[in-house]
Amino acid sequence: MNRFVEYQIKLFCWISGIILICTIGILLAFLLHKGFSSLNLPLIFGETRPLDGLFLKTRVVDGLFPAIVGTLLLILTSIIWAIPTGVAAGIYLAEYCNEKWKPGFNLLLDILAGIPSILIGLFGFAVSVFLHKHLSEHIYPCFLISSLALACLVLPYIIRTTEQSLVNLPFFIKTTGLALGASRLQNILLILIPYNLSRIISGIILAIGRCAEDAAVIMLTGAVAMAGIPDSLLSRYEALPFYIFYISSDYNSQEELMKGFGACIILLLICVFLFALSHILKRRAAKRFAIHI
Amino acid sequence: MKLAICLAGIFMIAGSSFAAAGDLDRFEGVKGTLRIAGGTAHIPVMKEAAKRIMTANSDIKITIAGGGSGVGIKQVGEGLVNIGNSGRKATDDEIKRYGLKMHKFAIDGIAVVVNPKNPVVKMKKSELMDIFSGKINNWKTLGFKDRGINVYTRDASSGTRKVFWKKALNKGKIIKSANFVKSHGAMKSAINVDPYGIGYISVGYLDDTVGPVSLDGVSPTLENVLKGDYKIARGLYMNTKGEPSVLTRLFIDYIMSKKGQKIVEDKGYIAVGK
Amino acid sequence: MKPSIEKLAEKGFLFSALFSVSITILIFFFMVFFSFPLFKGGDIAKFFTLEWNPYESGFGIVPMMAGTGIIALLALLIATPFGIGCSALISVFSTGYFGRFLRKVVEFMTGIPTVIYGFVAIFLLVPFIREIFEKGTGMCVLSASIMLALLILPTIILFISNAFNAVPKNYLDAADSLGATPAQKLVYIIIPLAWKGIISALVLAAGRAVGDTLISLMIAGNALQIPKGLSDAARTLTAHIALIIASDYESPEFKSIFVCGLILFIFTTLIILALRLLGYLKILRNR
């Protein structure tokens, strides 16, 4: 290979790296430039007094507050569904599942992890239509359906991180408890899981991030433009990603558009915070391994 | 003396509440959730009314979603929402199938709009049809720059599209390369940022961010719609399945009341009664 | 702990696992259940036509299939060279400060919500594209592909650079001792050894690109045509589902979105099978 070609290859790599960084830089700069001025209390609380709005004394009508609360509640509820199921399924796959069944489980879970989120949304919608027709008039796309659909979306992530964090443990850690007379379940719950808790938590936080950012699922399962703070599992609700999507095409004035930019920044901050947290925990888990092995 | 002051006080309180009666007071003591979906021309009116009602009575929750007239009719028919808005009359088939009751609350025109920088402010109806069918595909033909015409249209569930297709295009063809937008708001912002776009929106949504086009010399204003000169007009309906429930009834009554009809006018539509 | 609790817990774990995998089966079942009447009625041929016009009972979804394919393919074409370039930079050329910084940026990108890419593109990229082409609206195949490329790049870069890093060190040491330059190591050793990783990354990214809804819904224009050029608007299957969703539950258009769903489901399954064939799924699960 002559020098010239080598040089070209190197140049190409550097250029692509720099272009990527510049693109992301421009994107963020644009967002901040447009949205920074709109980041203030009225953006979140509208005409309502912030403290009244925060403690639910007065309803916030114009601000982003209901959408932010909607997103946070949605994350919380989805995670409540997904964590027990996901961790339990992860434990099963890592510790109990026999080799004959494993490929089947793995295939189905991999497909679930790869399914486009809009399909999960469509599934949630179809289920709610089905239940509405055959079970109860009161079921329609709503907060509950959304949170369940989102739980389906993130379930594979939680299962995989749990499974991997158990499978990849060093042999002596896996067996010490058993040798000292702990039962299989005691060994899992009291030794293995706590030992690798931060890795599992990092997976869960990553799942939370997915819940926070997803718009395709919620737009099919009950998010609406105006609903206020959800007061029951069966009510419709607002959420930040949907709000941003809605504003992107339906803004009626420059102020509304600016609110959209403000919402983008808030959502970005939430997501980046979650991803960073997950990342740090994963690092810490990895370091801990390094010491023991 | 004390008694007199007391009495005066009572009268004053009674008087003030009397003045407001017929508007928001009727919602007092009512609880519950009202779900509204459908036509997007309705949203500004619904939103304003909902905002006022929810501020006055925090036990009432009103959720508003778009989706288009077709969606509104279907969702109210399936019992998914309490009020399904539509920008067209429900068809006989729909009325029969779902047992719908229509409540017409406003009259609206559908205006052809272009970017405000576009000098083409009038055209013949035949030209409009040719643009939407793709026969005329360059602004040069109409005396603007040599640039392609970007046609914007709405999806099949839109009542506006159905009315526009029937009354403006005489059920003519709409070119396949047309861009799809989901609502009036979306149409307005799309035309606002596209110097070479053409689309159609509710007269209520007209403002200086888009330029209305007069057809055959008649401009799409409320007066012309009212006089009947501007033909591309339709009623805006709230549909309910059978007899509405208490809260639904109250909401409809509020929209039909003086205050409600004032909102209708403020948002740029023609109040019914007129 | 008592043995009965042990048994109970094991049952619980098994049940959770069964429940989780049954979701996949349920999704498939629902897609088939809702689109089945069409298969039975022999109407299915109607869906593989070019015309979508529900007023006159045209329910063709071929334009959407074409739109999905073209946009995803183009996004991959844009993203692949960047992906390989950036991965090489991270793993080979710049293992120092800049490489680490680039990796941090890429990891940061995985945290950016899709809807924000779409939102920014509407106000930044779309007007720009419109002026470049001097025709069309700027909401087109190219705009969507560029943003989609940006969306799938982190997946590609992180995956490929992991595959690069997984090349056995003794091969590289041997090359070093023979006096190979970084570029030579990249072309003659790393890429040939990691090609399965590269292909896997692209297959995975293809899955992401096909499955994304928001970007194509927001900036591809959603026109009902097979795009003939970069500046033409198009509609993807995912955007089609999002646009049609709330129609009449009995109508053929509602059922047809489940046909779209079924196509996407089958496509996902094929992607997963391809990844299995390449043997790279383990790395994916470990991430």
GROMACS .gro file of C-alpha atoms in nm, chain A residues 1 3 6 9-10 12-14 16-21 23-24 26-28 30-31 85 88-89 91-92 96 101 103 105-112 114-120 122-123 125-127 129-130 133 152 155 157 159-160 164 168 183-186 199 213 215-216 219-220 241 244-245 247-248 251 257 260-261 264 267-268 271-272 275 279 282-283, chain C residues 1 5-6 9-10 13-14 16-21 23-27 30-31 33-34 81-82 85-86 88-89 93-94 98 101-102 104 106-117 119-120 122-124 147 150 153 157 181 183-184 186-188 211 213-214 217-218 238 241-242 245 249-250 254 257-258 261 264-265 268-269 272-273 276 281 285-287:
model
  174
    1MET     CA    1   0.000   0.000   0.000
    3ARG     CA    2   0.186   0.624   0.126
    6GLU     CA    3  -0.260   0.532   0.348
    9ILE     CA    4  -0.757   0.644   0.443
   10LYS     CA    5  -0.639   0.831   0.747
   12PHE     CA    6  -1.107   1.002   0.539
   13CYS     CA    7  -1.140   0.870   0.891
   14TRP     CA    8  -1.051   1.204   1.045
   16SER     CA    9  -1.579   1.159   0.899
   17GLY     CA   10  -1.510   1.194   1.270
   18ILE     CA   11  -1.494   1.570   1.251
   19ILE     CA   12  -1.807   1.597   1.037
   20LEU     CA   13  -1.997   1.386   1.287
   21ILE     CA   14  -1.889   1.599   1.580
   23THR     CA   15  -2.314   1.792   1.294
   24ILE     CA   16  -2.404   1.711   1.650
   26ILE     CA   17  -2.461   2.237   1.510
   27LEU     CA   18  -2.772   2.046   1.609
   28LEU     CA   19  -2.726   2.122   1.977
   30PHE     CA   20  -2.928   2.540   1.708
   31LEU     CA   21  -3.152   2.389   1.973
   85THR     CA   22  -4.105  -0.925   3.535
   88ALA     CA   23  -3.738  -1.245   3.732
   89ALA     CA   24  -3.722  -1.353   3.369
   91ILE     CA   25  -3.286  -1.477   3.667
   92TYR     CA   26  -3.474  -1.763   3.508
   96TYR     CA   27  -3.284  -2.208   3.582
  101TRP     CA   28  -3.552  -2.429   2.586
  103PRO     CA   29  -3.263  -2.104   2.205
  105PHE     CA   30  -3.648  -1.805   2.460
  106ASN     CA   31  -3.351  -1.624   2.315
  107LEU     CA   32  -3.498  -1.601   1.966
  108LEU     CA   33  -3.831  -1.466   2.088
  109LEU     CA   34  -3.664  -1.214   2.317
  110ASP     CA   35  -3.429  -1.096   2.045
  111ILE     CA   36  -3.723  -1.044   1.813
  112LEU     CA   37  -3.905  -0.852   2.086
  114GLY     CA   38  -3.584  -0.566   1.761
  115ILE     CA   39  -3.951  -0.494   1.698
  116PRO     CA   40  -4.007  -0.134   1.585
  117SER     CA   41  -4.165   0.068   1.861
  118ILE     CA   42  -4.459   0.163   1.639
  119LEU     CA   43  -4.552  -0.206   1.627
  120ILE     CA   44  -4.556  -0.218   2.006
  122LEU     CA   45  -5.005  -0.077   1.734
  123PHE     CA   46  -5.018  -0.385   1.953
  125PHE     CA   47  -5.385  -0.003   2.044
  126ALA     CA   48  -5.517  -0.333   1.908
  127VAL     CA   49  -5.534  -0.479   2.258
  129VAL     CA   50  -5.973  -0.203   2.093
  130PHE     CA   51  -6.008  -0.574   2.156
  133LYS     CA   52  -6.520  -0.458   2.239
  152CYS     CA   53  -4.315  -0.441   2.669
  155LEU     CA   54  -3.866  -0.558   2.897
  157TYR     CA   55  -3.337  -0.471   2.787
  159ILE     CA   56  -3.407  -0.917   3.100
  160ARG     CA   57  -3.080  -0.910   2.909
  164GLN     CA   58  -2.581  -1.107   3.151
  168ASN     CA   59  -2.078  -1.318   3.355
  183SER     CA   60  -2.994  -2.250   4.895
  184ARG     CA   61  -3.011  -2.172   4.525
  185LEU     CA   62  -3.262  -1.894   4.577
  186GLN     CA   63  -3.070  -1.746   4.871
  199ARG     CA   64  -2.500  -0.323   3.640
  213GLU     CA   65  -3.785   0.937   2.466
  215ALA     CA   66  -4.300   0.892   2.094
  216ALA     CA   67  -4.421   0.624   1.854
  219MET     CA   68  -4.898   0.847   2.009
  220LEU     CA   69  -5.085   0.528   1.929
  241PRO     CA   70  -4.216   1.360   2.321
  244ILE     CA   71  -4.277   1.804   2.064
  245PHE     CA   72  -4.412   1.597   1.777
  247ILE     CA   73  -4.586   2.125   1.802
  248SER     CA   74  -4.349   2.044   1.516
  251TYR     CA   75  -4.771   2.528   1.604
  257LEU     CA   76  -4.296   2.706   1.842
  260GLY     CA   77  -4.156   2.338   2.137
  261PHE     CA   78  -3.786   2.422   2.143
  264CYS     CA   79  -3.693   1.974   2.332
  267LEU     CA   80  -3.655   1.630   2.719
  268LEU     CA   81  -3.295   1.623   2.603
  271CYS     CA   82  -3.267   1.172   2.857
  272VAL     CA   83  -2.901   1.269   2.864
  275PHE     CA   84  -2.806   0.786   2.990
  279HIS     CA   85  -2.318   0.485   3.188
  282LYS     CA   86  -2.200   0.049   3.426
  283ARG     CA   87  -1.845   0.181   3.454
  568MET     CA   88  -3.559  -2.057   5.323
  572ILE     CA   89  -4.053  -2.101   4.876
  573GLU     CA   90  -3.770  -2.220   4.654
  576ALA     CA   91  -3.981  -1.864   4.337
  577GLU     CA   92  -3.870  -2.090   4.058
  580PHE     CA   93  -3.922  -1.688   3.751
  581LEU     CA   94  -4.044  -1.935   3.493
  583SER     CA   95  -4.210  -1.420   3.416
  584ALA     CA   96  -3.992  -1.560   3.141
  585LEU     CA   97  -4.286  -1.729   2.972
  586PHE     CA   98  -4.488  -1.412   3.001
  587SER     CA   99  -4.210  -1.207   2.843
  588VAL     CA  100  -4.166  -1.430   2.542
  590ILE     CA  101  -4.555  -1.095   2.425
  591THR     CA  102  -4.366  -1.160   2.104
  592ILE     CA  103  -4.607  -1.437   2.012
  593LEU     CA  104  -4.905  -1.222   2.111
  594ILE     CA  105  -4.789  -0.936   1.891
  597PHE     CA  106  -5.264  -0.980   1.691
  598MET     CA  107  -5.115  -0.873   1.360
  600PHE     CA  108  -5.576  -1.177   1.383
  601PHE     CA  109  -5.659  -0.830   1.257
  648PRO     CA  110  -1.867   0.515   0.532
  649PHE     CA  111  -1.902   0.753   0.826
  652GLY     CA  112  -1.441   0.594   0.935
  653CYS     CA  113  -1.536   0.694   1.287
  655ALA     CA  114  -1.142   0.326   1.268
  656LEU     CA  115  -1.062   0.662   1.418
  660PHE     CA  116  -0.594   0.601   1.443
  661SER     CA  117  -0.677   0.813   1.740
  665PHE     CA  118  -0.972   1.288   2.024
  668PHE     CA  119  -1.385   1.238   2.288
  669LEU     CA  120  -1.545   1.106   1.970
  671LYS     CA  121  -1.810   1.008   2.423
  673VAL     CA  122  -2.125   0.894   1.998
  674GLU     CA  123  -2.238   0.758   2.332
  675PHE     CA  124  -2.406   1.089   2.399
  676MET     CA  125  -2.588   1.057   2.065
  677THR     CA  126  -2.754   0.734   2.177
  678GLY     CA  127  -2.926   0.944   2.441
  679ILE     CA  128  -3.079   1.198   2.203
  680PRO     CA  129  -3.452   1.131   2.157
  681THR     CA  130  -3.561   1.060   1.800
  682VAL     CA  131  -3.831   1.321   1.810
  683ILE     CA  132  -3.567   1.589   1.869
  684TYR     CA  133  -3.377   1.488   1.555
  686PHE     CA  134  -3.787   1.858   1.525
  687VAL     CA  135  -3.452   2.018   1.457
  689ILE     CA  136  -3.774   2.053   1.019
  690PHE     CA  137  -3.630   2.392   1.095
  691LEU     CA  138  -3.267   2.339   1.002
  714MET     CA  139  -3.145   1.234   0.973
  717LEU     CA  140  -2.751   1.031   1.206
  720LEU     CA  141  -2.471   0.605   1.333
  724ILE     CA  142  -2.001   0.305   1.530
  748THR     CA  143   0.145   0.137   0.985
  750ALA     CA  144  -0.362   0.215   0.802
  751GLN     CA  145  -0.205  -0.111   0.693
  753LEU     CA  146  -0.670  -0.152   0.947
  754VAL     CA  147  -0.695  -0.267   0.587
  755TYR     CA  148  -0.503  -0.595   0.604
  778GLY     CA  149  -3.837   0.053   1.229
  780THR     CA  150  -4.132   0.614   1.279
  781LEU     CA  151  -4.084   0.970   1.391
  784LEU     CA  152  -4.328   1.080   0.966
  785MET     CA  153  -4.199   1.429   1.039
  805THR     CA  154  -4.422   0.301   0.995
  808ILE     CA  155  -4.939   0.313   1.044
  809ALA     CA  156  -4.913   0.633   1.249
  812ILE     CA  157  -5.424   0.439   1.294
  816TYR     CA  158  -6.208  -0.050   1.317
  817GLU     CA  159  -6.410  -0.242   1.066
  821PHE     CA  160  -5.764  -0.014   0.941
  824ILE     CA  161  -5.216  -0.126   0.870
  825PHE     CA  162  -5.194  -0.465   1.034
  828GLY     CA  163  -4.736  -0.440   1.087
  831LEU     CA  164  -4.246  -0.512   0.967
  832PHE     CA  165  -4.265  -0.803   1.211
  835THR     CA  166  -3.753  -0.785   1.215
  836THR     CA  167  -3.748  -1.162   1.245
  839ILE     CA  168  -3.259  -1.127   1.396
  840LEU     CA  169  -3.207  -1.451   1.205
  843ARG     CA  170  -2.775  -1.512   1.448
  848LEU     CA  171  -2.589  -1.156   1.857
  852ARG     CA  172  -2.686  -0.881   2.412
  853ASN     CA  173  -2.382  -0.789   2.614
  854ARG     CA  174  -2.419  -0.423   2.543
   0.00000   0.00000   0.00000
